Structures are given as C-alpha cells and as structure tokens.
Amino acid sequence: MDRLLRTWMAPAAMGLAGLMAAPAVEAKTLWFSGMSWTVRPDGQGGPRNNYWCAANAFVDANGELHLRITKMKGNKWCAAEIVSDMRLGYGTYQFQLRSRVDRLDRNVVLGLFNYPTADVGADATNEIDIEFAKWGDAAADMLNYTAWPVQQSLGPSGNTFPLALNGDLSTHRFIWQPTFIRYQSTHGHYDDNRFPIADWTFAPADYGNRIAHAAMPVHFNLWLVAPPSNKQPVEIVISRFTFTP
C-alpha cells in the first residue's frame, strides 16, 4: 500500500502552524449527509503527487456526493478529495455507494477513511481505511481494509478481499472501538451485513498501541497511482454517509 505525507489538509483539520504557513485559498464547502465538508482546492500534492480539482467534488440535487477523475491537458489527470469539518470518534462509520467500484481501473484508488490531524499523529498513524484499489496490479484484490497504528514504527495491519458486486449498490462500514476495529461490506444498501462481501475484525492484544483513540476528520478521496490504464475518466457516487457514536 502506498503512503506519502499529505501536503494539504482542510482548515478545520490543520494545526495552528499549518494554518499560518498555508497560502490564502478560499475553500469550497459542501453539505452532504447532514454534515459540512471542505473540498481540497486546486493544486498538486500527495498521495502520489496527484493533481486535484475542487470542481471534481459536488453534491447533486438528490443529495448524493460525486467524486470525479478528469483528464487535463497532456497526460495529466485531476483527482478529488473532501474532508469533514467535524472530528468523529468511536462508533460506526457507514458508507453507501451507488457505483460499480469492483470495476475500477487498476490505477484508480477510492478511499473512505479517517485521518489524523497534526495534534493527533503523523502520517502513517491512527488512520482507519476502507479502500477500493488494485495499486496498479490487475490481479490484486480490490477491497482493502487497513488499520494504522498509534506508534508509527509498528506498521499497518490489514486484509484484502475480492470484490464482485451484484449491482450498483453496496454498503461498507467500520466499527471503531477502543479494543477492536470491525470492517464489513455487503451488497445493497443495508444497515447490517445481510448479503456479505467481507467481514474482518482487527483485535490486537496491544490495542493501545495499534488502534487510534483520538477523534479525527473523515475523508473521501478518488485518485491515481498512475494514469488510468484504460485512459477513461472516473465518476463515483456516494449516496450516504452515517456515523453512529
């Protein structure tokens, strides 16, 4: 799994030093699933030094979130990311998708995750991920669950699963508790795992070092490890996000 230090964080998710150093940019905000979100502004930066376009994230008339990867001039492509203006802690994080994420190009990554602010921890710590990605390898599993430790030196823990949806709708969640993180994915839009795709629990004995315990913002991002091998733009629809403390 690729991890590079991020060069951007939404204003609500940055420490004071980051705010003072950041250039003045008028942030675009969205209202989605009853929450306020900040859109990553136009620019270039990690992961994988992608280009980012604020116009590639929007909410439609039905209240659904759209994330796009679009072609720029030359062989450049533009990605999208949003981050919640609220930090969330222990509870159930549920993401309902209306897109065939099982058919993503091998170079496309869709991330649904929380991510530490500077006061919580460094990059490659604390993060809890659900990612749809083959990381450039067409033979790899598409569904990735990853838990990043509180102590960076311990390294991530995770599991991958094949993904073959029976339609456009799927639900994915992680249940974050002090001693474990449980990940689930199911066909359709349901609040349980009645048509299971995957179910994995991470419950280490040294949970205090391996499971995050501080509230963090939630991120959605759609980006590339390399230009799409099929040379096609991408659009993902996220119908709803819910958080239950």
Coordinates of C-alpha atoms in Angstrom, one line a residue:
M1 CA 0.0 0.0 0.0
D2 CA 1.3 3.4 -0.9
R3 CA 1.5 6.1 1.7
L4 CA 3.0 9.6 1.2
L5 CA 2.9 12.5 3.6
R6 CA 0.0 14.7 2.7
T7 CA 0.6 18.3 1.6
W8 CA -2.9 19.5 2.2
M9 CA -5.5 19.3 5.0
A10 CA -8.8 21.2 5.3
P11 CA -8.5 24.3 7.5
A12 CA -10.6 22.7 10.3
A13 CA -8.2 19.7 10.3
M14 CA -4.9 21.6 10.4
G15 CA -2.8 22.6 13.4
L16 CA -2.1 26.3 14.0
A17 CA 1.3 26.1 12.4
G18 CA -0.2 24.6 9.3
L19 CA -2.8 27.4 9.1
M20 CA -0.2 30.1 9.4
A21 CA 2.0 28.5 6.7
A22 CA -0.7 27.7 4.2
P23 CA -1.4 30.1 1.3
A24 CA -4.7 32.0 1.4
V25 CA -7.2 29.9 -0.5
E26 CA -10.9 30.3 -0.4
A27 CA -12.1 26.9 0.5
K28 CA -15.1 25.3 -1.2
T29 CA -17.5 23.6 1.2
L30 CA -20.3 21.1 0.6
W31 CA -23.2 19.9 2.7
F32 CA -23.5 16.1 2.5
S33 CA -25.4 13.6 4.7
G34 CA -26.2 16.3 7.3
M35 CA -22.5 17.4 7.7
S36 CA -20.3 20.2 6.4
W37 CA -17.2 19.2 4.3
T38 CA -14.3 21.1 2.9
V39 CA -13.2 20.3 -0.7
R40 CA -9.5 20.0 -1.4
P41 CA -8.6 23.1 -3.5
D42 CA -6.9 23.1 -7.0
G43 CA -3.3 22.1 -6.8
Q44 CA -0.8 19.3 -6.7
G45 CA 0.3 17.0 -3.9
G46 CA 0.3 13.6 -2.2
P47 CA -0.6 10.9 -2.3
R48 CA 1.5 10.1 -5.4
N49 CA 1.7 13.8 -6.3
N50 CA -1.7 13.9 -7.9
Y51 CA -3.3 17.0 -9.4
W52 CA -6.5 18.0 -7.5
C53 CA -9.5 19.9 -8.8
A54 CA -12.2 21.3 -6.5
A55 CA -14.8 21.1 -9.3
N56 CA -14.4 17.3 -9.2
A57 CA -16.4 17.0 -6.0
F58 CA -20.0 18.1 -5.8
V59 CA -23.4 17.2 -4.4
D60 CA -26.3 16.6 -6.8
A61 CA -30.0 17.6 -6.4
N62 CA -30.7 14.2 -4.7
G63 CA -28.1 14.9 -2.0
E64 CA -25.6 12.4 -3.3
L65 CA -21.9 13.1 -3.4
H66 CA -20.0 12.8 -6.7
L67 CA -16.2 12.4 -6.9
R68 CA -14.5 12.5 -10.3
I69 CA -11.2 12.0 -12.0
T70 CA -11.0 14.0 -15.2
K71 CA -8.5 14.5 -18.0
M72 CA -6.4 17.6 -18.1
K73 CA -4.0 18.8 -20.9
G74 CA -1.4 16.3 -22.0
N75 CA -1.3 13.1 -20.0
K76 CA -2.3 14.8 -16.7
W77 CA -5.4 13.8 -14.7
C78 CA -7.2 15.6 -11.9
A79 CA -8.4 13.9 -8.7
A80 CA -10.8 14.9 -5.9
E81 CA -11.0 14.9 -2.1
I82 CA -13.2 16.2 0.7
V83 CA -12.8 16.2 4.5
S84 CA -15.4 16.6 7.2
D85 CA -15.3 19.8 9.2
M86 CA -16.2 17.7 12.3
R87 CA -13.9 15.3 14.1
L88 CA -15.6 11.9 14.9
G89 CA -14.5 9.3 17.4
Y90 CA -15.5 5.8 18.4
G91 CA -18.6 4.5 16.6
T92 CA -19.9 3.0 13.4
Y93 CA -18.9 4.7 10.1
Q94 CA -21.1 3.6 7.2
F95 CA -20.7 4.4 3.5
Q96 CA -23.4 3.6 1.0
L97 CA -22.2 3.7 -2.6
R98 CA -24.0 3.8 -5.9
S99 CA -21.2 2.9 -8.2
R100 CA -19.5 -0.3 -9.5
V101 CA -16.4 0.1 -7.5
D102 CA -15.5 -3.5 -8.4
R103 CA -14.8 -2.3 -11.9
L104 CA -12.4 0.5 -11.2
D105 CA -9.3 0.7 -13.3
R106 CA -6.2 -0.9 -11.7
N107 CA -4.6 2.5 -11.2
V108 CA -7.6 4.2 -9.5
V109 CA -8.0 4.4 -5.7
L110 CA -11.2 5.3 -3.9
G111 CA -10.6 5.9 -0.2
L112 CA -13.2 6.1 2.6
F113 CA -11.3 6.8 5.9
N114 CA -10.5 8.9 8.9
Y115 CA -7.1 10.6 9.1
P116 CA -5.2 12.2 12.0
T117 CA -4.7 15.9 12.3
A118 CA -1.2 17.1 13.3
D119 CA -2.1 17.2 17.0
V120 CA -3.3 13.5 16.9
G121 CA -0.4 11.9 15.0
A122 CA 1.9 11.8 12.0
D123 CA 1.2 10.3 8.5
A124 CA 1.0 6.5 8.6
T125 CA -0.5 6.5 12.1
N126 CA -4.1 6.3 13.5
E127 CA -5.8 6.2 10.1
I128 CA -8.6 3.7 9.6
D129 CA -9.2 2.8 5.9
I130 CA -11.6 1.2 3.5
E131 CA -10.0 1.5 0.1
F132 CA -11.0 0.2 -3.4
A133 CA -7.8 -0.2 -5.2
K134 CA -5.6 -2.7 -7.0
W135 CA -2.5 -0.5 -6.6
G136 CA -1.6 -0.9 -10.3
D137 CA -1.8 -4.7 -10.2
A138 CA -4.7 -6.0 -12.3
A139 CA -4.6 -9.4 -10.5
A140 CA -4.8 -7.9 -7.0
D141 CA -7.9 -7.9 -4.8
M142 CA -10.0 -4.7 -5.0
L143 CA -11.3 -4.3 -1.4
N144 CA -8.7 -3.2 1.2
Y145 CA -9.2 -2.8 5.0
T146 CA -6.3 -1.2 6.8
A147 CA -5.7 0.0 10.4
W148 CA -2.7 2.2 11.0
P149 CA -1.1 2.1 14.5
V150 CA -0.7 4.9 17.1
Q151 CA 3.0 4.1 17.1
Q152 CA 4.3 4.6 13.6
S153 CA 7.2 2.0 13.9
L154 CA 4.7 -0.8 14.3
G155 CA 3.4 -0.5 10.7
P156 CA -0.1 -1.1 9.3
S157 CA -2.4 -4.2 9.7
G158 CA -4.9 -5.1 7.2
N159 CA -6.7 -7.6 4.9
T160 CA -7.8 -7.7 1.3
F161 CA -10.8 -9.3 -0.3
P162 CA -12.0 -9.9 -3.9
L163 CA -14.9 -7.8 -4.9
A164 CA -17.6 -8.7 -7.4
L165 CA -20.8 -6.7 -6.9
N166 CA -24.3 -7.9 -8.0
G167 CA -25.4 -4.3 -8.9
D168 CA -24.6 -0.7 -8.4
L169 CA -25.4 -0.6 -4.7
S170 CA -23.1 -1.6 -1.9
T171 CA -22.6 -0.7 1.8
H172 CA -19.2 -0.5 3.6
R173 CA -18.5 0.2 7.2
F174 CA -16.0 0.1 10.0
I175 CA -16.9 -0.1 13.7
W176 CA -14.2 1.6 15.7
Q177 CA -13.9 0.7 19.4
P178 CA -11.1 1.1 21.9
T179 CA -10.0 -2.6 21.6
F180 CA -11.0 -3.5 18.1
I181 CA -12.0 -2.4 14.6
R182 CA -14.5 -4.4 12.7
Y183 CA -14.9 -4.0 8.9
Q184 CA -17.9 -5.1 6.9
S185 CA -19.1 -4.9 3.3
T186 CA -22.4 -6.0 1.9
H187 CA -24.3 -6.0 -1.4
G188 CA -27.1 -3.4 -1.4
H189 CA -27.9 -0.5 1.0
Y190 CA -28.4 -2.1 4.4
D191 CA -27.5 -1.3 8.0
D192 CA -26.4 -4.8 8.6
N193 CA -24.3 -7.4 6.7
R194 CA -27.1 -9.5 5.3
F195 CA -25.6 -10.0 1.9
P196 CA -21.9 -10.2 2.9
I197 CA -19.0 -9.4 0.8
A198 CA -16.4 -9.3 3.6
D199 CA -16.3 -9.2 7.4
W200 CA -12.9 -8.8 9.2
T201 CA -12.1 -7.8 12.8
F202 CA -8.8 -6.4 13.9
A203 CA -8.4 -7.0 17.7
P204 CA -4.7 -6.9 18.7
A205 CA -3.6 -7.7 22.2
D206 CA -1.6 -4.5 22.3
Y207 CA -4.6 -2.4 21.1
G208 CA -3.4 0.7 23.0
N209 CA -0.5 1.0 20.5
R210 CA -2.3 -0.3 17.4
I211 CA -5.8 1.2 17.5
A212 CA -6.4 5.0 17.3
H213 CA -8.1 6.6 20.3
A214 CA -8.5 10.3 19.3
A215 CA -11.3 11.8 17.2
M216 CA -10.4 12.6 13.6
P217 CA -12.0 14.1 10.5
V218 CA -13.4 11.8 7.8
H219 CA -12.0 11.8 4.3
F220 CA -13.3 10.7 0.9
N221 CA -10.8 10.7 -2.0
L222 CA -10.5 9.5 -5.5
W223 CA -7.0 9.5 -7.0
L224 CA -4.5 7.7 -9.2
V225 CA -1.3 5.7 -8.6
A226 CA -0.6 6.2 -12.4
P227 CA -2.7 7.5 -15.3
P228 CA -5.7 5.2 -15.9
S229 CA -4.6 2.2 -18.0
N230 CA -8.0 2.4 -19.8
K231 CA -7.5 6.2 -20.4
Q232 CA -11.1 6.8 -19.2
P233 CA -12.4 9.4 -16.7
V234 CA -13.9 8.1 -13.5
E235 CA -17.0 9.1 -11.5
I236 CA -18.1 7.6 -8.2
V237 CA -21.4 8.3 -6.4
I238 CA -21.6 8.1 -2.6
S239 CA -25.3 8.0 -1.7
R240 CA -24.9 8.5 2.0
F241 CA -22.5 8.6 5.0
T242 CA -23.7 7.9 8.5
F243 CA -21.9 8.0 11.8
T244 CA -23.4 6.4 15.0
P245 CA -21.4 7.1 18.2

